[in-house]
PDB file of C-alpha atoms in Angstrom:
ATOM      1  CA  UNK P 120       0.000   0.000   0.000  1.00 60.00           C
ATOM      2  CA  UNK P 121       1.404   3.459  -1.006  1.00 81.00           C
ATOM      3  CA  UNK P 122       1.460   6.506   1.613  1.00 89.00           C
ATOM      4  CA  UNK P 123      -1.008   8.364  -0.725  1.00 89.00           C
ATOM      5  CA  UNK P 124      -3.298   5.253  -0.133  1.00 90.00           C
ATOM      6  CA  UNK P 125      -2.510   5.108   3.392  1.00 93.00           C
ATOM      7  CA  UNK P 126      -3.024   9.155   3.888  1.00 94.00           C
ATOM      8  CA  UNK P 127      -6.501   8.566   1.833  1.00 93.00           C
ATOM      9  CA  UNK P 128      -7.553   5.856   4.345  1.00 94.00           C
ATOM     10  CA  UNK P 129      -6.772   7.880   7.377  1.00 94.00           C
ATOM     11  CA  UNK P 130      -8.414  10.530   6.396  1.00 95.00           C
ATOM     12  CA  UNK P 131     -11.372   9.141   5.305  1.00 95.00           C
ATOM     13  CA  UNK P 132     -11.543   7.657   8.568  1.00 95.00           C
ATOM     14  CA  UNK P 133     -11.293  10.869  10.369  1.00 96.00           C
ATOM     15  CA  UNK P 134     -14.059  11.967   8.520  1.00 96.00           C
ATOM     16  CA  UNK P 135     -16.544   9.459   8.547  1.00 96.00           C
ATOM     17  CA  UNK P 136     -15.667   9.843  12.745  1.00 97.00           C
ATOM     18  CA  UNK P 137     -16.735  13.293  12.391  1.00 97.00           C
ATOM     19  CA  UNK P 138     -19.657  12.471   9.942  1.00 97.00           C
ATOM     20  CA  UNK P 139     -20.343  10.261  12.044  1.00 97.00           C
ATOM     21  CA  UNK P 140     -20.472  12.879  15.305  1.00 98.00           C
ATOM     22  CA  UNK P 141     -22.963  15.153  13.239  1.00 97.00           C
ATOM     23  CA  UNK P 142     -25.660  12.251  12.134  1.00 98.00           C
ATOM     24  CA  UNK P 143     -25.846  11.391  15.816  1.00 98.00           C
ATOM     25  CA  UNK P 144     -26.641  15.193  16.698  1.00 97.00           C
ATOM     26  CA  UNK P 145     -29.138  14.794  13.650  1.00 97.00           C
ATOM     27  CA  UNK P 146     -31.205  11.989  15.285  1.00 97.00           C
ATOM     28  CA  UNK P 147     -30.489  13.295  18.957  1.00 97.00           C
ATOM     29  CA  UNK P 148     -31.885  16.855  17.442  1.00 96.00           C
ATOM     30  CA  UNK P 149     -34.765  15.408  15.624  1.00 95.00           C
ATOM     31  CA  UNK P 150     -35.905  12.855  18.490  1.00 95.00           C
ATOM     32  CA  UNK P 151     -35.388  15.796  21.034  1.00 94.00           C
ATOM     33  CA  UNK P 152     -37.511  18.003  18.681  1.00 93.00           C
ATOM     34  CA  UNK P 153     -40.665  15.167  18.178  1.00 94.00           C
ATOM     35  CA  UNK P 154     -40.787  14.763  22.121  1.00 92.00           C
ATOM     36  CA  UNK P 155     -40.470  18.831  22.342  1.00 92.00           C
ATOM     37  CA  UNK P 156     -43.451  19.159  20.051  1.00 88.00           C
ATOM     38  CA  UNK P 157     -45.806  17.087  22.344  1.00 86.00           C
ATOM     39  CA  UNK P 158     -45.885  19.901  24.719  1.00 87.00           C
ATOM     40  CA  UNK P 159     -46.202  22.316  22.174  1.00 81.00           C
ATOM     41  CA  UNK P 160     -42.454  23.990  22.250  1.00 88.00           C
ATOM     42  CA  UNK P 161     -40.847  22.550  19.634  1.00 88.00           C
ATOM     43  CA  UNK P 162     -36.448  23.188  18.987  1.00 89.00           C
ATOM     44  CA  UNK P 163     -35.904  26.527  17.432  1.00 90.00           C
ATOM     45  CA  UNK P 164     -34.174  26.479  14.546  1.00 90.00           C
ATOM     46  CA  UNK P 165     -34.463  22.623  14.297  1.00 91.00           C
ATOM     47  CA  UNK P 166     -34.552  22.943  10.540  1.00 92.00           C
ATOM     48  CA  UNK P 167     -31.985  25.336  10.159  1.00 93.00           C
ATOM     49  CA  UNK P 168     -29.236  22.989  12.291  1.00 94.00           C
ATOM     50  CA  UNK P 169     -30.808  19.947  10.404  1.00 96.00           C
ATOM     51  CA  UNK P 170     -29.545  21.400   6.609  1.00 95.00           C
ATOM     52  CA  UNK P 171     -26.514  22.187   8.225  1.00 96.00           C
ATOM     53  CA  UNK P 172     -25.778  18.614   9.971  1.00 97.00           C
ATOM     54  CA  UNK P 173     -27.277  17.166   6.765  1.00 97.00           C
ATOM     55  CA  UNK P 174     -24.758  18.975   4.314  1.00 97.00           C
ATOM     56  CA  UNK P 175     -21.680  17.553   6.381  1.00 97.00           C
ATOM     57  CA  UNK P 176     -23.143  14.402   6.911  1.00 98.00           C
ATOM     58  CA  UNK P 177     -23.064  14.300   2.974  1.00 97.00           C
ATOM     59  CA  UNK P 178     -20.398  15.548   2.013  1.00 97.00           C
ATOM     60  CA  UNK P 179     -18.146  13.870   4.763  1.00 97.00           C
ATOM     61  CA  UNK P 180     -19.300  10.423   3.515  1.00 96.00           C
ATOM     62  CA  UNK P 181     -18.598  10.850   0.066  1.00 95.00           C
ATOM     63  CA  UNK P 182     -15.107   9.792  -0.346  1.00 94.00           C
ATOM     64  CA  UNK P 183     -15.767   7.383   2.079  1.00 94.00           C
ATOM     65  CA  UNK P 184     -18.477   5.612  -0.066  1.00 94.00           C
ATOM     66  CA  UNK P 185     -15.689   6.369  -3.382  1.00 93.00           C
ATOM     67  CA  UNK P 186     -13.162   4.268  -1.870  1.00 91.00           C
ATOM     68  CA  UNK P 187     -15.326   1.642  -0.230  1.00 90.00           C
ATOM     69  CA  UNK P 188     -17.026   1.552  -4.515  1.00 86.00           C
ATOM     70  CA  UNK P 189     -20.410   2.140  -2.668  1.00 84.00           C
ATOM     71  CA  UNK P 190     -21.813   4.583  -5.530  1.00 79.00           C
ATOM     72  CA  UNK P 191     -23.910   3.092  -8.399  1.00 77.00           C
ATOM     73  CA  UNK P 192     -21.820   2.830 -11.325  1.00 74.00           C
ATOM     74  CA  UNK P 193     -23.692   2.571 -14.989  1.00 73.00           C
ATOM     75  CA  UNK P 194     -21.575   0.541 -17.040  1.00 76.00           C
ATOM     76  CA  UNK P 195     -23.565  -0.563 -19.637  1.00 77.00           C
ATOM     77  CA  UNK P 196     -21.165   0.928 -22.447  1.00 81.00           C
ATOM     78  CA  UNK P 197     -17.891  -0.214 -20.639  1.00 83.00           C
ATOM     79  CA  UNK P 198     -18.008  -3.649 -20.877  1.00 83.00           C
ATOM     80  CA  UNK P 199     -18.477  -4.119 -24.656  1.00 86.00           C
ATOM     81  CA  UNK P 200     -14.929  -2.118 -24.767  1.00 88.00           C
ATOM     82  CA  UNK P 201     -11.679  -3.655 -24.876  1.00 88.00           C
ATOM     83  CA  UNK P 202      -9.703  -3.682 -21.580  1.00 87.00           C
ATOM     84  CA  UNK P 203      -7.178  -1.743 -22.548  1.00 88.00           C
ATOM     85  CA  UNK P 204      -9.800   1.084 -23.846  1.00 88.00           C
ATOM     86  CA  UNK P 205     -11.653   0.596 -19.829  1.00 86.00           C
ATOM     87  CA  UNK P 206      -8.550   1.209 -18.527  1.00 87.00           C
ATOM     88  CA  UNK P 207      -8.321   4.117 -20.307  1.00 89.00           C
ATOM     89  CA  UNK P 208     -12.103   5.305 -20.010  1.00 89.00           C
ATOM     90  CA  UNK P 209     -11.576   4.267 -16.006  1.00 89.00           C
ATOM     91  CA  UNK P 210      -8.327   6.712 -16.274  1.00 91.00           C
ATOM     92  CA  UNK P 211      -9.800   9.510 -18.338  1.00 93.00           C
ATOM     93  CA  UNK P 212     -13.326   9.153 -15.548  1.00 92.00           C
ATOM     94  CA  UNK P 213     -10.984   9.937 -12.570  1.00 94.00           C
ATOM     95  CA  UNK P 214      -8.901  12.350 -14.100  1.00 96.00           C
ATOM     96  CA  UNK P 215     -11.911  14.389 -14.597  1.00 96.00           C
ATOM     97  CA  UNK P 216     -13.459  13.924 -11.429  1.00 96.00           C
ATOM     98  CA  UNK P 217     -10.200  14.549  -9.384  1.00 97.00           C
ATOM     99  CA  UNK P 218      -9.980  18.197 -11.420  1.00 98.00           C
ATOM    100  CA  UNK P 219     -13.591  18.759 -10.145  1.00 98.00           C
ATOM    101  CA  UNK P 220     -13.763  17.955  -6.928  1.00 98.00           C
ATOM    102  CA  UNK P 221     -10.814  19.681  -6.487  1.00 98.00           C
ATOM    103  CA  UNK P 222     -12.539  23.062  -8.098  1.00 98.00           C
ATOM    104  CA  UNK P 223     -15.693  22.656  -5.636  1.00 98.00           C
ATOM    105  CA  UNK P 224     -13.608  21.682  -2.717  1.00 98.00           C
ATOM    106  CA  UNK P 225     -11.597  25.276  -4.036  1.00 98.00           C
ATOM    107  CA  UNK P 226     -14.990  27.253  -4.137  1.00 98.00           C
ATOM    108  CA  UNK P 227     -16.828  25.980  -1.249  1.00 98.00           C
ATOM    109  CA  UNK P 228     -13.360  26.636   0.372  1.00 98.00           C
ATOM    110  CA  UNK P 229     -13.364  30.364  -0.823  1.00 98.00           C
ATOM    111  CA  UNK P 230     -16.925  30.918   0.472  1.00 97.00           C
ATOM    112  CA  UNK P 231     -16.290  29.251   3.829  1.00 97.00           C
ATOM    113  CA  UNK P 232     -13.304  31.800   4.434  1.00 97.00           C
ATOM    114  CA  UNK P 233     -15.817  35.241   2.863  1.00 97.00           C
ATOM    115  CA  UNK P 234     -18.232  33.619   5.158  1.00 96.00           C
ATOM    116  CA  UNK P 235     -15.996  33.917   7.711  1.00 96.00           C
ATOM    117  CA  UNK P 236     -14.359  37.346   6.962  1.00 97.00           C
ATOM    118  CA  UNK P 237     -18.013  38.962   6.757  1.00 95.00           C
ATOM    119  CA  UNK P 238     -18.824  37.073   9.883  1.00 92.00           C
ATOM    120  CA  UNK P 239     -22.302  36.055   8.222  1.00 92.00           C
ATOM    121  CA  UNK P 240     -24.756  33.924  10.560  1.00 91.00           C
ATOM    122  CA  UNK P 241     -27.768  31.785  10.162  1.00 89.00           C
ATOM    123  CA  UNK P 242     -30.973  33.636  10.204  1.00 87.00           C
ATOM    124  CA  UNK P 243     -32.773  31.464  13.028  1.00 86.00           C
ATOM    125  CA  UNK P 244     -30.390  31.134  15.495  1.00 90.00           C
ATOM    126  CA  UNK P 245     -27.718  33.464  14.662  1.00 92.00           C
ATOM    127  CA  UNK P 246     -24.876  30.937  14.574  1.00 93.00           C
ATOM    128  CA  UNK P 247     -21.841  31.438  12.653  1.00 93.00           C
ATOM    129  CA  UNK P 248     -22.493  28.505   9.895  1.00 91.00           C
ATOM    130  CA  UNK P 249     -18.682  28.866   7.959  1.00 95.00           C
ATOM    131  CA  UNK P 250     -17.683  25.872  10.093  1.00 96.00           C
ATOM    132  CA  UNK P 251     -19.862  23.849   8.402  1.00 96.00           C
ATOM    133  CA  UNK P 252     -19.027  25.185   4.557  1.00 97.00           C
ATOM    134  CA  UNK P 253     -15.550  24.071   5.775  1.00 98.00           C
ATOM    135  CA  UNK P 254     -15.965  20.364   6.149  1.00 98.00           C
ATOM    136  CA  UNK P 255     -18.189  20.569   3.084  1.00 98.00           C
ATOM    137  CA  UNK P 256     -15.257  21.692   1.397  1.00 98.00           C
ATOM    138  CA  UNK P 257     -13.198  19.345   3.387  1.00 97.00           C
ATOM    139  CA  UNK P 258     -14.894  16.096   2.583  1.00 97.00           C
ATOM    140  CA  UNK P 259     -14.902  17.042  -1.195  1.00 98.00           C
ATOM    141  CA  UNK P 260     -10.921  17.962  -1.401  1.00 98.00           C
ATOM    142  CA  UNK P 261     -10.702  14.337   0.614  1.00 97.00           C
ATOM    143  CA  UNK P 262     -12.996  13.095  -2.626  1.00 97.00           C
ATOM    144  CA  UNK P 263     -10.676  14.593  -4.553  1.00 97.00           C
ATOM    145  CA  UNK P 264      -7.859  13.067  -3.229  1.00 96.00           C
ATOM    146  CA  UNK P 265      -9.614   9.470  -3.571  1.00 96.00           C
ATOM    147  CA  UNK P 266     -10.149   9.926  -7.257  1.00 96.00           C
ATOM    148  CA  UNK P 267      -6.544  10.716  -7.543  1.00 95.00           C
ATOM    149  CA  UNK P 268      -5.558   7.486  -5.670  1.00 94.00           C
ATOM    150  CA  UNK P 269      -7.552   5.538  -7.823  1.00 92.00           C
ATOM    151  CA  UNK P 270      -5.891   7.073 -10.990  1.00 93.00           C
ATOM    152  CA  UNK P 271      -2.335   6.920  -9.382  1.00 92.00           C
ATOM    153  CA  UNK P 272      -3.566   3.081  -8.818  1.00 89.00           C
ATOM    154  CA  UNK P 273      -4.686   2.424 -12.319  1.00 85.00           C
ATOM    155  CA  UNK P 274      -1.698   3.851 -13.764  1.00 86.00           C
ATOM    156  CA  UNK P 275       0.466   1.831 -12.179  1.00 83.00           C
ATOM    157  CA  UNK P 276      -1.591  -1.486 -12.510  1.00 78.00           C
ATOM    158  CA  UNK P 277      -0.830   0.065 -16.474  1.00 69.00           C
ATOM    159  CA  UNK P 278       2.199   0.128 -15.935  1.00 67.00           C
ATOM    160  CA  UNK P 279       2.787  -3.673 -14.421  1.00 57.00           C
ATOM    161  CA  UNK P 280       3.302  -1.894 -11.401  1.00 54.00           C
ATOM    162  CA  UNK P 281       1.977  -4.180  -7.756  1.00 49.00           C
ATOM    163  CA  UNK P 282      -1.540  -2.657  -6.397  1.00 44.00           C
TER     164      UNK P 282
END
């Protein structure tokens, strides 16, 4: 196993932790706010905190699912292909979605810091929300850095190099 696979792994395991952290606070929030509601008083700004904890949640599992191949794949096409010409569509796929999810992991990065420079809040609860924008952007650069594994991986399987 290569450090770049190894530095993947770990930090794909630090995030799903963390993902992990926030989809707990989702069902602890959302149980706290059904038994609130039977008194009449439901959680402010339940729905706000839920969007937030949801966007992580997705974002931080995403590589996660990548490396793990837990995505639906459509390969209908593929197969009739030669193997050498899969490699190369398999190559081509994550050289294009490493260069993406490298620009949105860039963007959501950039708004995360103006976020934070303008010191914007959440309109319900007034909370400072870049935080959040940053492991959004966090767990994408992490997808990122799985697609690249896979095409450093492919290359060198290419290449008659040892997975």
């Amino acid at each position: 196993m290569t450090g770049l696979m190894r530095l993947t792994r770990l930090l794909n395991r630090l995030l799903v932790f963390v993902g992990g952290v926030f989809l707990v606070g989702m069902i602890v929030l959302t149980c706290a706010n059904i038994a609130s509601r039977t008194v009449w008083q439901p959680i402010r700004g339940t729905f706000e905190m839920m969007g937030y904890f949801g966007a992580v949640v997705t974002a931080l599992a995403l590589a996660y699912t990548q490396l793990n191949r837990g995505h639906i794949a459509v390969n209908v096409l593929i197969h009739r292909f030669s193997k050498k010409t899969q490699r190369r569509l398999n190559a081509f796929n994550n050289t294009v979605c490493t260069v993406f999810f490298t620009m949105v992991a860039w963007q959501v990065g950039l708004k995360a810091h103006s976020f934070m420079k303008t010191g914007e809040v959440s309109e319900t609860l007034r909370v400072i929300f870049y935080p959040f924008t940053y492991l959004v952007a966090a767990g994408c650069a992490v997808m990122a850095l799985v697609f690249l594994t896979d095409l450093v991986q492919a290359v060198r399987t290419r290449n008659g190099a040892a997975k």
